[in-house]
Short mmCIF file of C-alpha atoms in Angstrom, two decimals:
data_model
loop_
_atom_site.label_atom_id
_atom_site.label_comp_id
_atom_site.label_asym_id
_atom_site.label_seq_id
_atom_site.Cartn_x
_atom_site.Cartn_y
_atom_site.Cartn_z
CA UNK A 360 0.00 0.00 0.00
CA UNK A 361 1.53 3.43 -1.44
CA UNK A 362 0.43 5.64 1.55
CA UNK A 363 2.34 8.60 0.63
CA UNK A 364 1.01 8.08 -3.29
CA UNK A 365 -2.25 8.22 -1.38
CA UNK A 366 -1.50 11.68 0.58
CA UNK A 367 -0.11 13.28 -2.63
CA UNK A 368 -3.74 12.51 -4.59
CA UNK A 369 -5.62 13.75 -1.55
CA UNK A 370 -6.00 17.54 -2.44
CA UNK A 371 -6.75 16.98 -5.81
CA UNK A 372 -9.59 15.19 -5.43
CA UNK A 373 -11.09 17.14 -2.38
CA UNK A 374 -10.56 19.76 -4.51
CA UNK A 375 -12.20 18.47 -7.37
CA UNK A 376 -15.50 17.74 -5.11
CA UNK A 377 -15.31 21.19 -4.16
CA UNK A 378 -15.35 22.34 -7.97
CA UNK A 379 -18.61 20.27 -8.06
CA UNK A 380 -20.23 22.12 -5.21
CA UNK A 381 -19.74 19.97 -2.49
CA UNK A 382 -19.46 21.53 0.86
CA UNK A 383 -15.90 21.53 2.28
CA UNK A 384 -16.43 19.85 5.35
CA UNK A 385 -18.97 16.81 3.71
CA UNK A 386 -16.17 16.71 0.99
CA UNK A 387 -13.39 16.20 2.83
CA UNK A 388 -15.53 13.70 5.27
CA UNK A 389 -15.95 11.76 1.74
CA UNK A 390 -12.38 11.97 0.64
CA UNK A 391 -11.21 10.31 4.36
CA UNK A 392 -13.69 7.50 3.83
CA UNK A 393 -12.41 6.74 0.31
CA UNK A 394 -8.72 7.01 1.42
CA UNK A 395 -9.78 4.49 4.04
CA UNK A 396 -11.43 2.00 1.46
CA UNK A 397 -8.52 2.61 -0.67
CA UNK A 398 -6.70 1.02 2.21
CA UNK A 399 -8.47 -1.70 2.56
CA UNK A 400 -9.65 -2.33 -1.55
CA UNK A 401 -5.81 -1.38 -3.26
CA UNK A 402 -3.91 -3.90 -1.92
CA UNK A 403 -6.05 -6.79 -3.54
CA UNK A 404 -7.46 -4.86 -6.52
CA UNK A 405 -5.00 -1.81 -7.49
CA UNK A 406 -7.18 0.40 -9.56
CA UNK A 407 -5.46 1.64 -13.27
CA UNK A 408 -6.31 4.98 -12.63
CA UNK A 409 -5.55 6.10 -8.37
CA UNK A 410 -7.05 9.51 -8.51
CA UNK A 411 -10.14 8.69 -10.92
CA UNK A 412 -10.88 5.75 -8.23
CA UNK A 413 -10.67 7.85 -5.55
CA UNK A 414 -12.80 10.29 -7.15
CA UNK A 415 -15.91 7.95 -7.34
CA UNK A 416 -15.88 6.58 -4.21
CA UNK A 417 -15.49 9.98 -2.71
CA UNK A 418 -18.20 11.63 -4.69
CA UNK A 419 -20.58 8.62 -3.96
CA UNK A 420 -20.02 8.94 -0.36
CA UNK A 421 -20.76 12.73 -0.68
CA UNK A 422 -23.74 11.56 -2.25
CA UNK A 423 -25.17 9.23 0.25
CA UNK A 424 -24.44 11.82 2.83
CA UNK A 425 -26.33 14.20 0.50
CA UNK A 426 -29.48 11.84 -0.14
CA UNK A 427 -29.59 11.80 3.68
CA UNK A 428 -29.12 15.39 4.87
CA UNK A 429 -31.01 17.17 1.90
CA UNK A 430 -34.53 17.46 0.18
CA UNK A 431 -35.42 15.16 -2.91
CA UNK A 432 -34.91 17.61 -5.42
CA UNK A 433 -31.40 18.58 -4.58
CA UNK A 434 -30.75 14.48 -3.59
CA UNK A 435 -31.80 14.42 -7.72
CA UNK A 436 -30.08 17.27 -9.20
CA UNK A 437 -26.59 15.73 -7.71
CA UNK A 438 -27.12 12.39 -9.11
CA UNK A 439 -27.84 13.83 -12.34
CA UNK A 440 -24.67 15.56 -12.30
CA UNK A 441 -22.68 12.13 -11.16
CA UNK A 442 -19.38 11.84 -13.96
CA UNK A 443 -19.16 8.97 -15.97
CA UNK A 444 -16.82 7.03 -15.13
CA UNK A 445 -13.52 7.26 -16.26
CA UNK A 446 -10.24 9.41 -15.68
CA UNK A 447 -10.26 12.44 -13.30
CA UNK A 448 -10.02 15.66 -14.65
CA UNK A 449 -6.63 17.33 -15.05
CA UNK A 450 -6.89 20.58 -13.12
CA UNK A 451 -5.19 21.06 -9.81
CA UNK A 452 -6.94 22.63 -7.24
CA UNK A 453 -4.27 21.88 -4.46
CA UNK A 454 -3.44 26.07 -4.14
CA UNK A 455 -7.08 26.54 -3.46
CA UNK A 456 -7.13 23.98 -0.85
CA UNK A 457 -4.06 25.88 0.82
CA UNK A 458 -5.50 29.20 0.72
CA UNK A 459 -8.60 27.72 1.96
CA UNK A 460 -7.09 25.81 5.22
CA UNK A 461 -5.08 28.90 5.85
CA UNK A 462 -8.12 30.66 5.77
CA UNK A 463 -7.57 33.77 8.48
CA UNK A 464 -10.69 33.10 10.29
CA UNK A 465 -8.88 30.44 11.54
CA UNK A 466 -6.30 30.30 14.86
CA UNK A 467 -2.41 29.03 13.60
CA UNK A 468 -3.38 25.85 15.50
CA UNK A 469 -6.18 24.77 13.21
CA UNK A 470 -4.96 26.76 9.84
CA UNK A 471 -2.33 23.65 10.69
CA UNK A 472 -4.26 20.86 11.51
CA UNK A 473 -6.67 21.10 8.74
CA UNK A 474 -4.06 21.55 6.55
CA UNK A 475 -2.26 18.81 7.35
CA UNK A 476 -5.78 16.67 7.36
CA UNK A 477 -7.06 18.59 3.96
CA UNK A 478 -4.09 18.88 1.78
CA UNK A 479 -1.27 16.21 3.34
CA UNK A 480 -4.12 13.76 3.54
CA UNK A 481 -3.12 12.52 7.36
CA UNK A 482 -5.58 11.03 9.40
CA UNK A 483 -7.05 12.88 12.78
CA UNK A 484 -4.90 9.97 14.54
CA UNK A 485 -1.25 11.04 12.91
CA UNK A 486 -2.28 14.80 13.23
CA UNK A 487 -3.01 14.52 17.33
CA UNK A 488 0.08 11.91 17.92
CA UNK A 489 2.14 14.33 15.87
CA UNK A 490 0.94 17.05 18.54
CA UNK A 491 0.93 14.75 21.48
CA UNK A 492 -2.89 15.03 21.86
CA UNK A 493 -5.66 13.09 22.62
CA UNK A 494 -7.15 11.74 18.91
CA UNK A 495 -10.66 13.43 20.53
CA UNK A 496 -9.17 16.77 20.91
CA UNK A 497 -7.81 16.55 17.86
CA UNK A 498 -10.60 15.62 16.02
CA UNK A 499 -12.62 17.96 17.69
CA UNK A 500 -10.09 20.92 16.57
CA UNK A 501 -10.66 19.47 12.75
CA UNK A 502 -13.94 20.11 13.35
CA UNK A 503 -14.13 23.22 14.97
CA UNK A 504 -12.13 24.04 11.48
CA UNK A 505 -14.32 22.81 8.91
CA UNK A 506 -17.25 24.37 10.40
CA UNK A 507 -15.60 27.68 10.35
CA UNK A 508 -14.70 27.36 6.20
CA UNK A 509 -17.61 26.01 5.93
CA UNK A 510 -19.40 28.08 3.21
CA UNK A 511 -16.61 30.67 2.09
CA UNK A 512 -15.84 31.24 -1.56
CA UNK A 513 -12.25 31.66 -2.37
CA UNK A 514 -13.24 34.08 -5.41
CA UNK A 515 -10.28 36.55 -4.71
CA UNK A 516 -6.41 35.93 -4.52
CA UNK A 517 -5.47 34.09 -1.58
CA UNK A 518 -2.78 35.37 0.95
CA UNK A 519 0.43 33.49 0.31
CA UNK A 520 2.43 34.87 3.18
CA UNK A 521 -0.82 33.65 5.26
CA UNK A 522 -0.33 29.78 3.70
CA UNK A 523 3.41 30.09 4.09
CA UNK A 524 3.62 31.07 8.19
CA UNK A 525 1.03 27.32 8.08
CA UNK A 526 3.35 25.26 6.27
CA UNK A 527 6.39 27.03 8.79
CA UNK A 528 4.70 26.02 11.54
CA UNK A 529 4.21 22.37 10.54
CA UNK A 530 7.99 22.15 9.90
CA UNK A 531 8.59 23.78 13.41
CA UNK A 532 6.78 20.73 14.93
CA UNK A 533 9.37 18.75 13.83
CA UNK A 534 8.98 15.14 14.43
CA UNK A 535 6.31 13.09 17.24
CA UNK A 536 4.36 9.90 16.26
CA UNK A 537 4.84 7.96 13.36
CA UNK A 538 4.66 11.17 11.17
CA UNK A 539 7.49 13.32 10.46
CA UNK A 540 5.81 16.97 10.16
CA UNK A 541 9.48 18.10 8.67
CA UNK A 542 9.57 15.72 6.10
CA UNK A 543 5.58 16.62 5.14
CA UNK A 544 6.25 20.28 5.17
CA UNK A 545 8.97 19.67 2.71
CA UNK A 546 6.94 17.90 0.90
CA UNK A 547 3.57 20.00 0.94
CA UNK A 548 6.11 23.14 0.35
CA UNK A 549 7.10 21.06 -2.92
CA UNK A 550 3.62 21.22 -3.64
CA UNK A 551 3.15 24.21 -3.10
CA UNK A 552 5.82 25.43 -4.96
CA UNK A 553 4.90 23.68 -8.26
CA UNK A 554 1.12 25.37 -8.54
CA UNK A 555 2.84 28.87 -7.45
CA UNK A 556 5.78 30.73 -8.89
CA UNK A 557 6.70 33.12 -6.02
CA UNK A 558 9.65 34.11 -4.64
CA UNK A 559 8.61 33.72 -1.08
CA UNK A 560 7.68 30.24 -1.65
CA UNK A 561 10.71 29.27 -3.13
CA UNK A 562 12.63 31.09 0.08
CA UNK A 563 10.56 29.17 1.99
CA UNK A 564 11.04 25.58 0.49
CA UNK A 565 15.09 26.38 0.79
CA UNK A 566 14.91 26.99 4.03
CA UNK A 567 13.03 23.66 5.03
CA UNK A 568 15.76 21.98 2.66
CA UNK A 569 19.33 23.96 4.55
CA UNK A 570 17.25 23.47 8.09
CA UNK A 571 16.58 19.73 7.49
CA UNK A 572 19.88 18.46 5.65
CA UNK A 573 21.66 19.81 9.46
CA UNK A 574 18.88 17.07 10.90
CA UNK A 575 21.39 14.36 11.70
CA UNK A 576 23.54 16.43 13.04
CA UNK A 577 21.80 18.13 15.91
CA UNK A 578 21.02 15.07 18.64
CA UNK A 579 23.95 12.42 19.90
CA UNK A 580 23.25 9.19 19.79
CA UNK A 581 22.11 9.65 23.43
CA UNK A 582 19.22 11.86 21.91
CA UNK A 583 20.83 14.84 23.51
CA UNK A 584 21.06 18.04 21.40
CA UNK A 585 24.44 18.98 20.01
CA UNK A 586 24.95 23.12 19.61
CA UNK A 587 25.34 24.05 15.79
CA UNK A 588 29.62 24.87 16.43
CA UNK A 589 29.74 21.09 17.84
CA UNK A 590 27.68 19.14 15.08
CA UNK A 591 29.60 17.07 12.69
CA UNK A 592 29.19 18.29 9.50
CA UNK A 593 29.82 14.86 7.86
CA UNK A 594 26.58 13.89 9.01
CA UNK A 595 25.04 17.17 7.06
CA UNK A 596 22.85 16.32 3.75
CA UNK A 597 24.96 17.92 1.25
CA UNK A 598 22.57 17.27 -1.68
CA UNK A 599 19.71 19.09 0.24
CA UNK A 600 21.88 21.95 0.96
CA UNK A 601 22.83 21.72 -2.69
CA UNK A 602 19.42 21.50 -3.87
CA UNK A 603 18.25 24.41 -1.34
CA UNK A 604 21.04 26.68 -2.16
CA UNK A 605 20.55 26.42 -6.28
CA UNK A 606 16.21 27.00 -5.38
CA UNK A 607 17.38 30.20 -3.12
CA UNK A 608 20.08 31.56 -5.68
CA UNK A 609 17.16 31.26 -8.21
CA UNK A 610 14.50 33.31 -5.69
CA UNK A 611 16.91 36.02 -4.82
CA UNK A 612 17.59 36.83 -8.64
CA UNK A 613 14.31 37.89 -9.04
CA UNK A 614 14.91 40.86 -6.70
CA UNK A 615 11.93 40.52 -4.58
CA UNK A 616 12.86 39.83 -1.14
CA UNK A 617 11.17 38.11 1.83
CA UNK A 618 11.87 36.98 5.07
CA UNK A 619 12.47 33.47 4.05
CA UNK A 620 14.28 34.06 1.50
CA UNK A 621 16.52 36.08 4.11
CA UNK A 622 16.19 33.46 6.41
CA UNK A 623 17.37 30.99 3.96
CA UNK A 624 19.85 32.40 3.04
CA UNK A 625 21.36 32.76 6.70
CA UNK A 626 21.07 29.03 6.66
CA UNK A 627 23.00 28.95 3.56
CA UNK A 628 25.86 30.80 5.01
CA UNK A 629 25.99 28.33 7.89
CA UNK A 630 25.70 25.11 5.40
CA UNK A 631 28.54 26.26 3.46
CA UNK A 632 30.99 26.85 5.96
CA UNK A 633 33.22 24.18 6.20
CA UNK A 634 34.10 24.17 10.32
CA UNK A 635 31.85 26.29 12.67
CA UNK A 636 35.26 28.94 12.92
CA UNK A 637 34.89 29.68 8.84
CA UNK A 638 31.30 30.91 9.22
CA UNK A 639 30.95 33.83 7.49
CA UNK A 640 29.37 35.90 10.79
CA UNK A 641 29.86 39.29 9.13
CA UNK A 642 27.85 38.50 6.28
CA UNK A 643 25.19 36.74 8.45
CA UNK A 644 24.46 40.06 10.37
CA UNK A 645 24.04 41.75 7.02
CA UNK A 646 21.44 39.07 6.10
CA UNK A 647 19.82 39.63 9.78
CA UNK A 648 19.88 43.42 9.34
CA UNK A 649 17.92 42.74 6.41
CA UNK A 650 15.60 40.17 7.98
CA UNK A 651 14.77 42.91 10.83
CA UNK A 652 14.44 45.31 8.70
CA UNK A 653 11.59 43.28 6.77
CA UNK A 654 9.64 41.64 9.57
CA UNK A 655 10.92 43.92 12.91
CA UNK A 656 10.88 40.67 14.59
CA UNK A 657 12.10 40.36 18.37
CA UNK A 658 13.47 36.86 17.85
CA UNK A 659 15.35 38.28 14.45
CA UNK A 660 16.47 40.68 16.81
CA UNK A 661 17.91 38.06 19.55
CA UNK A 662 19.24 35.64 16.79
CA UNK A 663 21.30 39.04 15.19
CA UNK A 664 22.60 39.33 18.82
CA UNK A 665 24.27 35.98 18.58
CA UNK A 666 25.84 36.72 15.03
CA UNK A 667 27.05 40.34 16.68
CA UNK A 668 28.81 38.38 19.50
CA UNK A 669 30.48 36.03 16.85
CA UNK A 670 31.75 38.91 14.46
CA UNK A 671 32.47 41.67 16.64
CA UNK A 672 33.03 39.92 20.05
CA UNK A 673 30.91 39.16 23.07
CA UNK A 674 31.10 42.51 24.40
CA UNK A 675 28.97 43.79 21.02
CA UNK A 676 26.51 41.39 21.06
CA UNK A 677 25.65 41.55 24.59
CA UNK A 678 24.99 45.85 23.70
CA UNK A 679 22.69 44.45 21.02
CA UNK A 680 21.46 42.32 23.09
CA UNK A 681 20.57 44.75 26.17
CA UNK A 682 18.11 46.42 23.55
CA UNK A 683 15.84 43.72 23.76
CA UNK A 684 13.09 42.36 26.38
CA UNK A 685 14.43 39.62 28.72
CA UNK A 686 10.97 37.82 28.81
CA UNK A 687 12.19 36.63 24.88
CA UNK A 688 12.17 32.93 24.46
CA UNK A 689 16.31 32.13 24.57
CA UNK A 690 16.69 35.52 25.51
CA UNK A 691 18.65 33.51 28.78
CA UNK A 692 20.62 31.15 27.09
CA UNK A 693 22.01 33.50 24.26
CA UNK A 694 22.95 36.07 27.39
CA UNK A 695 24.39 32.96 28.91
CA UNK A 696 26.07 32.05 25.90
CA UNK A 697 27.94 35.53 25.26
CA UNK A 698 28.98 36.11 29.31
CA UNK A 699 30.50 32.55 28.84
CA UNK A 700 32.49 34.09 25.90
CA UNK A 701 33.34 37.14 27.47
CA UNK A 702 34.79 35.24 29.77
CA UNK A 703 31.99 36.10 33.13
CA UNK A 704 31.40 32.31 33.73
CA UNK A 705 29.62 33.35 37.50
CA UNK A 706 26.68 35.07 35.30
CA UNK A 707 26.64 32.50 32.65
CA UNK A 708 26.10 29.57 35.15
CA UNK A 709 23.04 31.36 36.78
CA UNK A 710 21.97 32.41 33.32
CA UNK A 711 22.05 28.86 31.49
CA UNK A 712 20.19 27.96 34.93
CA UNK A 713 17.46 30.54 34.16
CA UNK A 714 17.43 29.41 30.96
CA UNK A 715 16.43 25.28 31.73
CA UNK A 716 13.86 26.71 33.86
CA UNK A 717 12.39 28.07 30.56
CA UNK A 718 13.13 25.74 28.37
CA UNK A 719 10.48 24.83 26.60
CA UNK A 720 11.60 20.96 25.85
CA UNK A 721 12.78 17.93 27.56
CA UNK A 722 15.97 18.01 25.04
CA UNK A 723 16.36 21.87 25.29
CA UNK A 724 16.26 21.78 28.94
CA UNK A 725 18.63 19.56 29.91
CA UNK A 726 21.05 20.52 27.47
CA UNK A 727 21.02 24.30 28.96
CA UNK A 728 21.17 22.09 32.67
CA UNK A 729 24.12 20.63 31.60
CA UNK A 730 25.99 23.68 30.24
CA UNK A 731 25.18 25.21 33.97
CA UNK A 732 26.71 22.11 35.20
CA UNK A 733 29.28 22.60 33.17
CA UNK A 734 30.55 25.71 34.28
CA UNK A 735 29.62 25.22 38.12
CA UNK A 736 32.08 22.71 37.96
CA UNK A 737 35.02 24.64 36.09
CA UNK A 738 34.04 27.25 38.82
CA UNK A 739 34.65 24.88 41.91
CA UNK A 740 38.07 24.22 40.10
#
């Protein structure tokens, strides 16, 4: 059973019973309960044609919900209108579906759960062990979603920067379950990125691609995390930095920058350094400069620190770093970081201390626990 071949037909056919005037939330009820007859039919019987299979059985479910929830006439007019059978239609109607689930009625949360239920075709199950939830809550979040879209006609331009912060967020989960939410924002981003030609969406794939080829890198085999200077870059993806840096070279020649874009292409800088002490820090504070200039962000603010410290000592980044409001997530553990550097290992104990209190992982946490330790115990000697 080709469960991925299954997630990648999804949004076309949800969006093709959309075309037809089906509801959202009764179409995408009918797509889940072909996807799970496809599970249970394919394996004996492989149909010629996936997507025209899934089609049928989807609309047909639509229908029977239809014959039960509506008046005879309406019950009629649909059957009249059911296709012949044969192979779907051609059109894609995946960017609707995005613009749709990212839809600004709804709260990040469930712009990214229907998303990943709508258009990466998971069940409710993956989606709520992915976010370490019961499957009810979950499934009662899905709903809350649906109900909300219910009704609304995408008849105007969707926002992309609106679909884009969705798709970041599901690669910011990372990995839970037996779904890998990096892996499917790469590939929904891929998606994406083939119905769109947009700069910003292009940034944005190349930064999934430079963040996840460092993936191996960044836990021991103890699952502890290992700092970016410490990874071993032999264990780095080099043809998915490859491949991200040729998609962002592409994206920044058409002169139309965005904050992935600059974000990617801080990544870039890192990924082509060969050892952590060739990183190219002064140009990486150009690229923040431009990154804050775009989105004013405090955390673009508090990474820029870091890259300060590194090009023009600890001393600078810690006066770019007093600018900034100590209640920042990390604000602790980069102050930590650039007192250890500047050689005040008192403060940057108590400060990597502060900062495991507010971790907000197990991993995270005890790393920043054990770079207290760390420096308690150099103290002591």
């Amino acid at each position: 059973m080709d469960e991925l071949l299954l997630r990648t037909l999804t949004p076309g056919v949800l969006g093709i019973l959309v075309r037809r005037g089906a509801d959202f939330a009764a179409a995408e009820d009918a797509v889940q309960d072909a996807l799970v007859e496809a599970v249970r039919v394919w394996p004996a019987e492989p149909p010629r044609d996936p997507r025209g299979w899934l089609v049928t059985v989807a609309w047909r479910r639509f229908l029977d919900s239809a014959r039960a929830d509506t008046a005879r006439r309406r019950r009629e007019d649909l059957v009249d209108e059911e296709p012949a059978p044969g192979p779907a239609p051609g059109a894609d109607d995946t960017l609707r579906l995005y613009f749709l689930c990212a839809h600004p009625s709804l709260s990040p949360s469930s712009a990214v759960a229907l998303t990943l239920r709508a258009v990466g075709g998971l069940t409710t199950r993956q989606i709520a062990e992915a976010y370490l939830v019961p499957e009810a809550t979950m499934a009662q979040r899905i709903s809350r979603a649906k109900r909300t879209v219910r009704g609304v006609r995408l008849d105007r331009p969707g926002d992309v920067a609106t679909v884009l912060r969705v798709l970041y967020l599901v690669f910011n989960e990372g990995y839970s379950g037996d779904v890998d939410l990096a892996a499917e924002a790469v590939r929904l981003t891929r998606q994406l990125a083939a119905v769109i030609d947009h700069p910003e969406v292009a940034g944005l794939l190349a930064l999934m691609l430079l963040h996840h080829a460092r993936r191996a890198g960044r836990t021991a085999p103890d699952g502890s995390l290992v700092p970016l200077a410490e990874q071993d870059r032999g264990r780095w993806d080099t043809a998915s930095i490859a491949e991200g840096v040729g998609i962002l070279q592409a994206a920044l020649a058409r002169d139309r920058l965005g904050e992935f874009q600059a974000q990617a292409a801080i990544a870039a800088l890192h990924a082509d350094a060969p050892t952590a002490e060739e990183t190219d820090w002064v140009q990486i504070v150009e690229w923040y400069d431009e990154l804050v200039g775009l989105t004013g962000s405090p955390v673009a603010r508090l990474n820029r620190a870091v890259a300060v410290g590194e090009a023009d000592g600890p001393r600078a980044g810690l006066a770019a770093l007093a600018a900034l409001d100590d209640s920042l997530p990390r604000y602790s553990a980069v102050a930590a970081h650039l007192h250890e550097r500047d050689g005040d290992l008192v403060t940057a104990a108590r400060l990597y201390a502060e900062a495991a209190h507010r971790a907000r992982d197990v991993a995270e946490r005890d790393h920043l626990t054990r770079q207290a330790a760390r420096l308690n115990t150099r103290l002591r000697h």
